[in-house]
């Protein structure tokens, strides 16, 4: 430790340290950090920041000093400059956290609203499907099978349906029409 940065009976020459750090003196910079690190941490504690946010604020405060050290108008008041910068960074950190929380809350609310109609629609669709299945169960088994084959994905060819149900190809369309008409009657009754 050199004595050149002390004056008045051992008090630190803060202005000298600031000028030295601005000129690239690593020891001067380290002494400034030693002198004011607790001040910055105490300010972050006053804002009740999380440990990681407090560390980010402290790092940003020192970065701001590094960026502006050669333009500080009153180098002997660098402690006040650091305190003001730390407070501003704490406020920025809190504001950013609030924005993130509000955005997350908004997304959650939007997702809930967006999902609500889908859930209702799915419940209604499930209920309609069950009503149709119940009505289908009241049709003759041959008609049930005909509708299954016609609704298959991919659809079964008329030739295959004719072969499976022993039904002439020309009768498939009219039989399907009678099946659907009877199904409509059963659905209206339920």
Tab-separated table of C-alpha atoms in Angstrom:
chain	number	residue	atom	x	y	z
A	1	UNK	CA	0.000	0.000	0.000
A	2	UNK	CA	1.436	3.316	-0.961
A	3	UNK	CA	1.185	6.380	1.271
A	4	UNK	CA	0.562	8.691	-1.697
A	5	UNK	CA	-3.155	8.062	-1.623
A	6	UNK	CA	-3.441	9.135	2.034
A	7	UNK	CA	-3.364	12.645	3.407
A	8	UNK	CA	-4.438	14.547	6.525
A	9	UNK	CA	-2.993	12.086	9.021
A	10	UNK	CA	-3.915	8.832	7.248
A	11	UNK	CA	-7.326	9.573	5.734
A	12	UNK	CA	-7.812	8.172	2.238
A	13	UNK	CA	-7.400	10.631	-0.596
A	14	UNK	CA	-10.587	9.611	-2.436
A	15	UNK	CA	-10.139	12.151	-5.220
A	16	UNK	CA	-6.608	10.832	-5.758
A	17	UNK	CA	-7.891	7.256	-5.921
A	18	UNK	CA	-10.542	8.260	-8.469
A	19	UNK	CA	-7.971	10.055	-10.620
A	20	UNK	CA	-5.593	7.111	-10.315
A	21	UNK	CA	-8.282	4.597	-11.251
A	22	UNK	CA	-9.268	6.785	-14.213
A	23	UNK	CA	-5.631	6.656	-15.339
A	24	UNK	CA	-5.608	2.862	-15.139
A	25	UNK	CA	-4.041	2.358	-11.688
A	26	UNK	CA	-5.311	-1.057	-10.652
A	27	UNK	CA	-4.428	-0.573	-6.972
A	28	UNK	CA	-6.404	2.676	-6.889
A	29	UNK	CA	-9.412	0.882	-8.370
A	30	UNK	CA	-9.130	-1.963	-5.850
A	31	UNK	CA	-8.938	0.512	-2.972
A	32	UNK	CA	-12.071	2.270	-4.216
A	33	UNK	CA	-13.841	-1.088	-4.332
A	34	UNK	CA	-12.616	-1.914	-0.811
A	35	UNK	CA	-13.764	1.497	0.423
A	36	UNK	CA	-17.289	1.462	-1.064
A	37	UNK	CA	-18.337	-2.172	-1.568
A	38	UNK	CA	-20.155	-2.330	1.802
A	39	UNK	CA	-21.991	0.915	0.999
A	40	UNK	CA	-23.355	-0.539	-2.240
A	41	UNK	CA	-24.343	-3.815	-0.570
A	42	UNK	CA	-26.093	-1.949	2.246
A	43	UNK	CA	-28.134	-0.016	-0.318
A	44	UNK	CA	-29.206	-3.236	-2.053
A	45	UNK	CA	-30.156	-4.688	1.331
A	46	UNK	CA	-32.340	-1.652	2.005
A	47	UNK	CA	-34.273	-2.448	-1.177
A	48	UNK	CA	-34.677	-6.088	-0.046
A	49	UNK	CA	-33.369	-7.464	-3.327
A	50	UNK	CA	-32.681	-11.145	-3.748
A	51	UNK	CA	-29.031	-12.104	-3.437
A	52	UNK	CA	-28.618	-12.528	-7.189
A	53	UNK	CA	-30.370	-9.222	-7.945
A	54	UNK	CA	-28.234	-7.468	-5.328
A	55	UNK	CA	-25.091	-8.932	-6.914
A	56	UNK	CA	-26.274	-7.730	-10.341
A	57	UNK	CA	-26.908	-4.232	-8.966
A	58	UNK	CA	-23.470	-4.112	-7.319
A	59	UNK	CA	-21.766	-5.290	-10.496
A	60	UNK	CA	-23.700	-2.797	-12.634
A	61	UNK	CA	-22.893	0.035	-10.227
A	62	UNK	CA	-19.174	-0.708	-10.487
A	63	UNK	CA	-19.488	-0.997	-14.258
A	64	UNK	CA	-21.153	2.447	-14.394
A	65	UNK	CA	-18.289	3.887	-12.350
A	66	UNK	CA	-15.758	2.264	-14.661
A	67	UNK	CA	-17.565	3.733	-17.701
A	68	UNK	CA	-17.810	7.254	-16.237
A	69	UNK	CA	-14.853	7.538	-13.872
A	70	UNK	CA	-12.987	9.957	-16.117
A	71	UNK	CA	-16.025	12.288	-16.254
A	72	UNK	CA	-16.910	12.478	-12.559
A	73	UNK	CA	-17.122	16.177	-11.784
A	74	UNK	CA	-16.386	15.905	-8.035
A	75	UNK	CA	-14.069	12.919	-7.544
A	76	UNK	CA	-13.936	13.500	-3.784
A	77	UNK	CA	-17.715	12.749	-3.718
A	78	UNK	CA	-17.519	9.433	-5.541
A	79	UNK	CA	-19.238	7.750	-2.574
A	80	UNK	CA	-22.353	9.858	-3.150
A	81	UNK	CA	-22.148	9.118	-6.870
A	82	UNK	CA	-21.915	5.376	-6.165
A	83	UNK	CA	-24.808	5.510	-3.675
A	84	UNK	CA	-27.056	7.353	-6.146
A	85	UNK	CA	-26.107	4.957	-8.937
A	86	UNK	CA	-26.742	1.911	-6.721
A	87	UNK	CA	-30.176	3.283	-5.722
A	88	UNK	CA	-31.075	3.878	-9.376
A	89	UNK	CA	-29.971	0.367	-10.304
A	90	UNK	CA	-32.015	-1.079	-7.420
A	91	UNK	CA	-35.075	0.753	-8.700
A	92	UNK	CA	-34.430	-0.540	-12.232
A	93	UNK	CA	-34.092	-4.065	-10.897
A	94	UNK	CA	-37.356	-3.835	-8.963
A	95	UNK	CA	-39.168	-2.332	-11.951
A	96	UNK	CA	-37.870	-5.085	-14.224
A	97	UNK	CA	-38.978	-7.746	-11.736
A	98	UNK	CA	-42.468	-6.222	-11.554
A	99	UNK	CA	-42.710	-6.143	-15.328
A	100	UNK	CA	-41.737	-9.801	-15.530
A	101	UNK	CA	-44.206	-10.826	-12.834
A	102	UNK	CA	-47.017	-8.831	-14.423
A	103	UNK	CA	-46.232	-10.348	-17.815
A	104	UNK	CA	-46.266	-13.832	-16.324
A	105	UNK	CA	-49.556	-13.127	-14.525
A	106	UNK	CA	-51.018	-11.748	-17.738
A	107	UNK	CA	-49.898	-14.824	-19.676
A	108	UNK	CA	-51.418	-17.116	-17.062
A	109	UNK	CA	-54.714	-15.213	-17.146
A	110	UNK	CA	-54.716	-15.150	-20.938
A	111	UNK	CA	-54.006	-18.879	-21.035
A	112	UNK	CA	-56.855	-19.576	-18.616
A	113	UNK	CA	-59.286	-17.467	-20.628
A	114	UNK	CA	-58.068	-19.001	-23.867
A	115	UNK	CA	-58.422	-22.532	-22.477
A	116	UNK	CA	-61.848	-22.058	-20.919
A	117	UNK	CA	-63.819	-22.157	-24.200
A	118	UNK	CA	-61.745	-25.094	-25.419
A	119	UNK	CA	-62.536	-27.026	-22.248
A	120	UNK	CA	-66.239	-26.170	-22.495
A	121	UNK	CA	-66.292	-27.063	-26.185
A	122	UNK	CA	-64.551	-30.360	-25.490
A	123	UNK	CA	-67.048	-31.236	-22.729
A	124	UNK	CA	-69.957	-30.388	-25.012
A	125	UNK	CA	-68.414	-32.371	-27.873
A	126	UNK	CA	-67.908	-35.366	-25.561
A	127	UNK	CA	-71.541	-35.145	-24.467
A	128	UNK	CA	-72.753	-34.924	-28.086
A	129	UNK	CA	-70.542	-37.873	-29.049
A	130	UNK	CA	-72.033	-39.945	-26.243
A	131	UNK	CA	-75.591	-39.070	-27.341
A	132	UNK	CA	-74.741	-40.113	-30.915
A	133	UNK	CA	-73.142	-43.387	-29.702
A	134	UNK	CA	-76.243	-44.140	-27.613
A	135	UNK	CA	-78.501	-43.483	-30.638
A	136	UNK	CA	-76.279	-45.625	-32.872
A	137	UNK	CA	-76.640	-48.500	-30.401
A	138	UNK	CA	-80.409	-48.470	-31.064
A	139	UNK	CA	-79.887	-49.084	-34.811
A	140	UNK	CA	-79.739	-52.615	-36.211
A	141	UNK	CA	-76.194	-54.014	-36.019
A	142	UNK	CA	-75.931	-54.222	-39.826
A	143	UNK	CA	-76.706	-50.499	-40.106
A	144	UNK	CA	-74.211	-49.710	-37.319
A	145	UNK	CA	-71.512	-51.557	-39.242
A	146	UNK	CA	-72.445	-49.781	-42.504
A	147	UNK	CA	-72.052	-46.377	-40.865
A	148	UNK	CA	-68.735	-47.438	-39.264
A	149	UNK	CA	-67.372	-48.481	-42.645
A	150	UNK	CA	-68.577	-45.287	-44.321
A	151	UNK	CA	-67.049	-43.109	-41.577
A	152	UNK	CA	-63.744	-45.005	-41.426
A	153	UNK	CA	-60.565	-43.040	-42.070
A	154	UNK	CA	-59.709	-43.654	-44.837
A	155	UNK	CA	-63.247	-44.460	-46.016
A	156	UNK	CA	-63.924	-48.029	-47.040
A	157	UNK	CA	-64.738	-48.490	-50.725
A	158	UNK	CA	-68.297	-49.371	-51.758
A	159	UNK	CA	-66.964	-52.632	-53.258
A	160	UNK	CA	-65.463	-53.660	-49.895
A	161	UNK	CA	-68.640	-52.646	-48.036
A	162	UNK	CA	-70.725	-54.620	-50.517
A	163	UNK	CA	-68.544	-57.676	-49.984
A	164	UNK	CA	-68.470	-57.424	-46.172
A	165	UNK	CA	-72.177	-56.729	-45.644
A	166	UNK	CA	-73.423	-58.819	-48.590
A	167	UNK	CA	-75.207	-55.737	-49.853
A	168	UNK	CA	-75.394	-54.727	-53.535
A	169	UNK	CA	-73.273	-51.639	-54.314
A	170	UNK	CA	-76.374	-49.848	-55.637
A	171	UNK	CA	-78.138	-50.332	-52.289
A	172	UNK	CA	-75.407	-48.803	-50.126
A	173	UNK	CA	-76.452	-45.160	-50.748
A	174	UNK	CA	-80.186	-45.682	-50.128
A	175	UNK	CA	-79.487	-47.859	-47.074
A	176	UNK	CA	-77.176	-45.198	-45.709
A	177	UNK	CA	-79.968	-42.627	-46.210
A	178	UNK	CA	-82.430	-44.784	-44.202
A	179	UNK	CA	-79.791	-45.296	-41.454
A	180	UNK	CA	-79.190	-41.551	-41.136
A	181	UNK	CA	-82.919	-40.767	-41.182
A	182	UNK	CA	-83.516	-43.254	-38.357
A	183	UNK	CA	-80.496	-41.858	-36.484
A	184	UNK	CA	-81.957	-38.326	-36.768
A	185	UNK	CA	-85.245	-39.538	-35.298
A	186	UNK	CA	-83.429	-41.188	-32.385
A	187	UNK	CA	-81.307	-38.056	-31.761
A	188	UNK	CA	-84.349	-35.774	-31.787
A	189	UNK	CA	-86.072	-38.047	-29.300
A	190	UNK	CA	-83.152	-37.882	-26.851
